[in-house]
GROMACS .gro file of N, CA and C in nm:
model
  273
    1UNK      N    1  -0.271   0.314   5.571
    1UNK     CA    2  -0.243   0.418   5.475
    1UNK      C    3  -0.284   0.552   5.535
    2UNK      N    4  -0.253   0.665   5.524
    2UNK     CA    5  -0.246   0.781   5.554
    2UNK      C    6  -0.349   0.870   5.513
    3UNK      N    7  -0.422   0.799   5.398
    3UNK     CA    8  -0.577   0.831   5.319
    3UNK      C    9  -0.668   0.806   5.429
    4UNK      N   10  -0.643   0.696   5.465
    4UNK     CA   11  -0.754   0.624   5.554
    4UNK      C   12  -0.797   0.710   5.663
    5UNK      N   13  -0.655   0.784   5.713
    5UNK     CA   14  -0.740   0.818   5.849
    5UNK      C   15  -0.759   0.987   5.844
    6UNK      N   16  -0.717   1.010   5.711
    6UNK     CA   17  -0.759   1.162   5.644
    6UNK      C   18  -0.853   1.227   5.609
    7UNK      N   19  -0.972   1.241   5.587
    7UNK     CA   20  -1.069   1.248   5.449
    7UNK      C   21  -1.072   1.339   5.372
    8UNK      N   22  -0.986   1.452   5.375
    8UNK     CA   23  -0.879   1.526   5.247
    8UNK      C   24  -0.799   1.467   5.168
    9UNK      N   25  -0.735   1.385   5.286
    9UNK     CA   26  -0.617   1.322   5.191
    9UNK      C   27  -0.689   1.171   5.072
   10UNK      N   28  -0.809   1.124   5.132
   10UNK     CA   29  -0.918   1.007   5.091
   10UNK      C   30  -0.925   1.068   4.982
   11UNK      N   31  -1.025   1.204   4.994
   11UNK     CA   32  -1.059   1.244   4.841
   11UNK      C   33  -0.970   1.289   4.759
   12UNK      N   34  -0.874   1.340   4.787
   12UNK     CA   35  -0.812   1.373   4.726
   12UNK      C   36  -0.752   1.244   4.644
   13UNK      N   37  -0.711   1.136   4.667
   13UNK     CA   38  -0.661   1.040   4.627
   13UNK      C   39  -0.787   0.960   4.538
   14UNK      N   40  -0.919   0.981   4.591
   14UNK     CA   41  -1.007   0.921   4.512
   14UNK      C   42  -1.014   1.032   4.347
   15UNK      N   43  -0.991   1.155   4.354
   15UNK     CA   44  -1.033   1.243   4.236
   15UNK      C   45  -0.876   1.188   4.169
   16UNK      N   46  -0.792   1.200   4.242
   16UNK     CA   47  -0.661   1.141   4.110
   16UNK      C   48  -0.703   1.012   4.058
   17UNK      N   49  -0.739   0.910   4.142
   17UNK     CA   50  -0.729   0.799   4.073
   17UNK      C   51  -0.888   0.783   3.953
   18UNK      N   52  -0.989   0.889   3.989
   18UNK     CA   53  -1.014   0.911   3.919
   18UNK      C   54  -1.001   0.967   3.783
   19UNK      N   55  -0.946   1.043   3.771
   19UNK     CA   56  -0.848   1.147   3.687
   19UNK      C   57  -0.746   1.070   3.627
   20UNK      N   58  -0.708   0.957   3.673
   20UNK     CA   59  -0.597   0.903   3.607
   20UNK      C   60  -0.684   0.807   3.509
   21UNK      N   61  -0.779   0.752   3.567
   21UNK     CA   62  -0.894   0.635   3.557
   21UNK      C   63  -0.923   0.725   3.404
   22UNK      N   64  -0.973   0.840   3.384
   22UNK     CA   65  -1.019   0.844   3.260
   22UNK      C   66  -0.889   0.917   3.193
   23UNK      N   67  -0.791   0.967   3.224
   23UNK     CA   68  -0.665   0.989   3.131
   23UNK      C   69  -0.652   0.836   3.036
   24UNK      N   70  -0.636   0.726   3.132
   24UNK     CA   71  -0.613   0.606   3.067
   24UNK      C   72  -0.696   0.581   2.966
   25UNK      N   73  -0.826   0.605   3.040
   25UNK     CA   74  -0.917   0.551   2.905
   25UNK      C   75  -0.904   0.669   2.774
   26UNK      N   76  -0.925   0.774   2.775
   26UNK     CA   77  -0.862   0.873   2.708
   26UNK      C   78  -0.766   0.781   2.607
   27UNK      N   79  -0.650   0.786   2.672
   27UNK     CA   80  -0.516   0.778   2.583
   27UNK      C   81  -0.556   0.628   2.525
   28UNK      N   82  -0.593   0.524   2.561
   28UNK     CA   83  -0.669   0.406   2.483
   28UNK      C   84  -0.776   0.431   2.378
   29UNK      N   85  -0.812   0.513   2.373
   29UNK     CA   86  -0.940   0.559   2.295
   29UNK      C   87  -0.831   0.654   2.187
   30UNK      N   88  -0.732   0.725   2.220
   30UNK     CA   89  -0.723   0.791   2.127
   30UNK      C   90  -0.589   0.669   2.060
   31UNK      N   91  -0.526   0.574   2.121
   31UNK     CA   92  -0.490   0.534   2.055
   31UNK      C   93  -0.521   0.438   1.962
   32UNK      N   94  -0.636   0.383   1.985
   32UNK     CA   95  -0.730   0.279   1.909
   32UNK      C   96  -0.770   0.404   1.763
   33UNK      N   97  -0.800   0.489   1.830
   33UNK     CA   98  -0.872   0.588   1.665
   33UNK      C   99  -0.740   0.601   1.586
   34UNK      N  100  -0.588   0.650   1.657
   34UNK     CA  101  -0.508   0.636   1.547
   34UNK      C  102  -0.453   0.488   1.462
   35UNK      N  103  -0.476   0.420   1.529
   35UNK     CA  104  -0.398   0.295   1.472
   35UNK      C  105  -0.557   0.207   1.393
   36UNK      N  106  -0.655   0.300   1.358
   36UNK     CA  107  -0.772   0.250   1.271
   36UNK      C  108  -0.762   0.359   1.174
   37UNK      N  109  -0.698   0.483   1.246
   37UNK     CA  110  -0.672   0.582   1.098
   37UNK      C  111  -0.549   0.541   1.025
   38UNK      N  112  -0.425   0.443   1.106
   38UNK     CA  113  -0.334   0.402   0.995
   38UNK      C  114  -0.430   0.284   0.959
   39UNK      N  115  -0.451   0.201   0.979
   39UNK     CA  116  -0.505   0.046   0.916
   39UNK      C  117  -0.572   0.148   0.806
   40UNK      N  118  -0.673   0.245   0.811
   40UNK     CA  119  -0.732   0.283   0.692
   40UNK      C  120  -0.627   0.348   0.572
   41UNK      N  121  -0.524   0.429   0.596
   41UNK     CA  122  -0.480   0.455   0.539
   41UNK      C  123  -0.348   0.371   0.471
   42UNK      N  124  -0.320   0.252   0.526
   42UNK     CA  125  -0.254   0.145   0.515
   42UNK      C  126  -0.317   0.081   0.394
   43UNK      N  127  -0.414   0.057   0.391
   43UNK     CA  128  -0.556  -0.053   0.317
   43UNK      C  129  -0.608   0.038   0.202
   44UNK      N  130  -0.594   0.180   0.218
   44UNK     CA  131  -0.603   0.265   0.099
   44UNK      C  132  -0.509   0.212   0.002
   45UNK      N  133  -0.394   0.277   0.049
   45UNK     CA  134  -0.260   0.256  -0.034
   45UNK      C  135  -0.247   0.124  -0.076
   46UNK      N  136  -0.305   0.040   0.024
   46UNK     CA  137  -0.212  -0.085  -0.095
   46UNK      C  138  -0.368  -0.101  -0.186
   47UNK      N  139  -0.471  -0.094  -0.194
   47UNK     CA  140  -0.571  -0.087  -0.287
   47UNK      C  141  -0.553  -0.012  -0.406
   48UNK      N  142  -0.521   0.110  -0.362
   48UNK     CA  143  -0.441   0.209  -0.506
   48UNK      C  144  -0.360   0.107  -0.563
   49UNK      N  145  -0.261   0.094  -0.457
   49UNK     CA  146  -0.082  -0.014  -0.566
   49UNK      C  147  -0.148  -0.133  -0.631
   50UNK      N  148  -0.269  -0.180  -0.592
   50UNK     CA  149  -0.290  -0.300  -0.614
   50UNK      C  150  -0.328  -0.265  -0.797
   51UNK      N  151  -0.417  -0.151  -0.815
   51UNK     CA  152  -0.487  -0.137  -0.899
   51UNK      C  153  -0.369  -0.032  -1.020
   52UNK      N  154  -0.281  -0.002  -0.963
   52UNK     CA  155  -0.159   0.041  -1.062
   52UNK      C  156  -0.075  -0.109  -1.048
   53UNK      N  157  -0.086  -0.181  -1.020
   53UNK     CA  158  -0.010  -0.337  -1.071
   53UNK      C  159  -0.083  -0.347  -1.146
   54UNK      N  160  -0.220  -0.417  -1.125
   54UNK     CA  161  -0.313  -0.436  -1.253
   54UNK      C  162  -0.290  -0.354  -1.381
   55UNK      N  163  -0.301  -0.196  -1.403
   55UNK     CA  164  -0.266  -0.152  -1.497
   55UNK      C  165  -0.157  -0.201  -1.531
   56UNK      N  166  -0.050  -0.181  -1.478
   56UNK     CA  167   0.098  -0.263  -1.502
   56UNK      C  168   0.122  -0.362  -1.592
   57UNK      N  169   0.059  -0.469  -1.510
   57UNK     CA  170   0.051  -0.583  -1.606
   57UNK      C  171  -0.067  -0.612  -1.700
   58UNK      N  172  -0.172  -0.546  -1.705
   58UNK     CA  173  -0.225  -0.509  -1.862
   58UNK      C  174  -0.131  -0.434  -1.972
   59UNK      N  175  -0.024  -0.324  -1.916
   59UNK     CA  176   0.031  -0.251  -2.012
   59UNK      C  177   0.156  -0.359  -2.041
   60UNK      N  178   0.168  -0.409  -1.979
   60UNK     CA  179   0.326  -0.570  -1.972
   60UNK      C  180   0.271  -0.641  -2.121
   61UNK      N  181   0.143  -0.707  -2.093
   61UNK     CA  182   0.106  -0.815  -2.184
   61UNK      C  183   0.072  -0.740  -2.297
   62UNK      N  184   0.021  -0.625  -2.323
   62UNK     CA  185  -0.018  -0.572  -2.443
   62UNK      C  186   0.114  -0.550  -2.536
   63UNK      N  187   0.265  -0.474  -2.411
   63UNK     CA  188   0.364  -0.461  -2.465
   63UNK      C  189   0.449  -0.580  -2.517
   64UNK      N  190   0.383  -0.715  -2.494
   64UNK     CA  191   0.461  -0.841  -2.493
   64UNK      C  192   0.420  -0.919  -2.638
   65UNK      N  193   0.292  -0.888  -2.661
   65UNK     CA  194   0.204  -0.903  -2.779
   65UNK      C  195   0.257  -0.827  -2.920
   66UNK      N  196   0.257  -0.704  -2.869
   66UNK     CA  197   0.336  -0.585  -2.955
   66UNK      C  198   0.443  -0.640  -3.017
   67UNK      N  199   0.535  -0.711  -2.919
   67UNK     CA  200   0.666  -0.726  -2.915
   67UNK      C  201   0.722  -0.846  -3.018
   68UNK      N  202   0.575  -0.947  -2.974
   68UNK     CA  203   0.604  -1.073  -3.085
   68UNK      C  204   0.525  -1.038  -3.240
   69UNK      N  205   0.435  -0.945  -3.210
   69UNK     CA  206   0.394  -0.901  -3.352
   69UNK      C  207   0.541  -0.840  -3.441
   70UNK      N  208   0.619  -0.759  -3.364
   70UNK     CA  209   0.720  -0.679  -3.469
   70UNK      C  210   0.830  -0.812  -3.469
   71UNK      N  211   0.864  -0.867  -3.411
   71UNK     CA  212   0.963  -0.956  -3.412
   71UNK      C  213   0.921  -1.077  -3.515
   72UNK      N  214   0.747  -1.096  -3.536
   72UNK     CA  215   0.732  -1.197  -3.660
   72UNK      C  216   0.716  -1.077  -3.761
   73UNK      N  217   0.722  -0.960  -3.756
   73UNK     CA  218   0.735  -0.866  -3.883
   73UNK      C  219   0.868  -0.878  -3.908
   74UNK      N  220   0.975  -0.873  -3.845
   74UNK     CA  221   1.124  -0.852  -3.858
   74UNK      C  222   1.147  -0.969  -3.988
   75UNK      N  223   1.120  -1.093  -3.910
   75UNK     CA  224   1.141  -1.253  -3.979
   75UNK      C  225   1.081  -1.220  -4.133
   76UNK      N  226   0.959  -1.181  -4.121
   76UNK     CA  227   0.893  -1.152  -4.232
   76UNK      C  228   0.993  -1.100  -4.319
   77UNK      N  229   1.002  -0.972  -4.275
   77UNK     CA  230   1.098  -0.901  -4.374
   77UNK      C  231   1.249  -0.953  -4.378
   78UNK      N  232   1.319  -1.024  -4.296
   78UNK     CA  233   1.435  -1.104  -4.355
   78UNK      C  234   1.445  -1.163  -4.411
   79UNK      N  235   1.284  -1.267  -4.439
   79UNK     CA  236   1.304  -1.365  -4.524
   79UNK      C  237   1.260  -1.328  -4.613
   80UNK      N  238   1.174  -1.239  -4.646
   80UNK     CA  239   1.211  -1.136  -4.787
   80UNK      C  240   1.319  -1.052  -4.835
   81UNK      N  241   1.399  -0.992  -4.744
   81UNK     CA  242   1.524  -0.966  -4.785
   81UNK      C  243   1.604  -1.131  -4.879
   82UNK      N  244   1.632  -1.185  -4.759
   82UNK     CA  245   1.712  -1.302  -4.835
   82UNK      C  246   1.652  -1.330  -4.956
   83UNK      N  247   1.540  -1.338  -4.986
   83UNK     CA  248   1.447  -1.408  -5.111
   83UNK      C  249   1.507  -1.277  -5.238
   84UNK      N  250   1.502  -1.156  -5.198
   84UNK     CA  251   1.531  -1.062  -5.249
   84UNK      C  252   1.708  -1.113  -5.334
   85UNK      N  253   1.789  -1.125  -5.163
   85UNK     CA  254   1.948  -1.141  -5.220
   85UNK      C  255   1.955  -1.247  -5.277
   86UNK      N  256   1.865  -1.343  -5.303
   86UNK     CA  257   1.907  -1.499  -5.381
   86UNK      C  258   1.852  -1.482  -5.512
   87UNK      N  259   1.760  -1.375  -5.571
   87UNK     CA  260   1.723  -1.339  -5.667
   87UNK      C  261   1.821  -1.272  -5.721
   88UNK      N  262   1.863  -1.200  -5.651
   88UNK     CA  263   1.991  -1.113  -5.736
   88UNK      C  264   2.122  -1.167  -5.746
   89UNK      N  265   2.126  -1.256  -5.659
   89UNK     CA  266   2.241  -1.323  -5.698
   89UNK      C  267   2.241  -1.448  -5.812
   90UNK      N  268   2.139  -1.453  -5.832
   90UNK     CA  269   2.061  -1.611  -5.950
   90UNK      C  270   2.089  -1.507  -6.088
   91UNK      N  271   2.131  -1.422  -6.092
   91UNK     CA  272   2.111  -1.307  -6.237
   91UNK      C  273   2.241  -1.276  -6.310
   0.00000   0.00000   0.00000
């Protein structure tokens, strides 16, 4: 090699591969911090969604409860209507 029998061209080749040596680690380091700032912000969001489902389906079952309360009110009141129209029609 052409380093070898240089010792400009040696160091010189030792400070790049140095220089490259910590670019790499650099760009590993900064890509490990972003892809732990998405995982965090990944793990946020679905913790939020998780906890607006929960509301969700608390507001589902309350609305489902609601739903069979007016629907045995409805019956209620039909079968007082009818009781009503068989009275008036008995007259």
């Amino acid at each position: 090699m052409i380093a070898e029998n240089n010792p400009i061209l040696a160091e010189a080749s030792e400070t790049l591969y140095t220089y490259n040596a910590d670019e790499m680690a650099r760009q590993r380091s900064q890509a490990r911090a972003e892809y732990l700032a998405h995982e965090r912000a990944v793990n946020n969001r679905l913790a939020k969604l998780s906890e607006e489902n929960a509301v969700l389906v608390s507001e589902k079952h309350a609305m489902a409860t609601e739903n069979q309360a007016m629907a045995a009110e409805i019956e209620r009141l039909r079968a007082q209507l009818a009781a009503l129209e068989a009275h008036d029609v008995s007259k």
